[in-house]
Amino acid sequence: KNQSLNNLTLSAMAFALKRAGDEMFNYTKNAVLFTAQLEKTMAVTGSVAGATKEEVGQLTDAMLEMGTNVPVKFQKISDSMYNMASAGLNTQEVLASMPQAMKLAVGVGEDLDKTTELLISTVKSFDMSFEDSPKILDIFANSVAKSMATVEKLQVSFARVAPVAKNAGVSFEETTAILSKLYDLGLKGSNAGTVLGNVMTRLTTFTDQSTKALKRAGLSTKDVSLEYNTMGESLAKITLAMKNNKLGAEQLQYIFGTRGKIITDFLGQ
């Protein structure tokens, strides 16, 4: 009886050791495959970014460090790095931008892909440099933290307003600041982008009615035109005229069209 028990015990131990060995083998095998896949991915990213062998190592180290310290999968990080490189960022720009993109995505619970896409489209739309990526992402993070803005709202709004802003000479900083206030008024991403784009257009192209409305308030088109003023300066002059009762709702509608009520609420903040 004791012999049978001993044999059973030995069999159980042998089975357990074999299973543990199989699991260790599979774990090691998967780790090797995973590492090989990441190295291959980073090599492709480095090639697109024009990286040296040393810089590919820097990209890989940065990816592993970020993936270890934040709850984002390594593949997501490497995909975002590749997208940045494909958009034209060099290795050092990718290394400088990724921590900020990660910080914004993790901080607001947003998808890293969306954060990266927002950065890339913004740089291209405003003819900015990717060297400004950390600054751009910091401005977005500030907008999300201090207003009703979200990465998704900003992405939708900028798709509508960025081309208009660029043509009107309105800066990225001013565009983001005004969008943030429009979100606080309850506007969604698409509406905020459309409204702001309309305002910019109205402050670059004037109708007879808008010119007359401005004249009654003691302003000329040159006083508020974006050709001669920043967006902030133009709106400040119109706000002052409104507060001095020189511009009412009807006149504002002549100036800003059907979006006059929203702009009145905005200027009255």
PDB file of N, CA and C in Angstrom, residues 35 96 209:
ATOM      1  N   THR A  35       9.822  39.635 -28.265  1.00  0.00           N
ATOM      2  CA  THR A  35      10.989  40.513 -28.383  1.00  0.00           C
ATOM      3  C   THR A  35      11.420  40.663 -29.838  1.00  0.00           C
ATOM      4  N   ALA A  96      11.161  62.931 -28.339  1.00  0.00           N
ATOM      5  CA  ALA A  96      10.704  64.084 -27.558  1.00  0.00           C
ATOM      6  C   ALA A  96       9.178  64.137 -27.472  1.00  0.00           C
ATOM      7  N   GLN A 209     -23.822  94.674 -45.260  1.00  0.00           N
ATOM      8  CA  GLN A 209     -24.533  94.762 -43.984  1.00  0.00           C
ATOM      9  C   GLN A 209     -23.569  94.731 -42.802  1.00  0.00           C
TER      10      GLN A 209
END
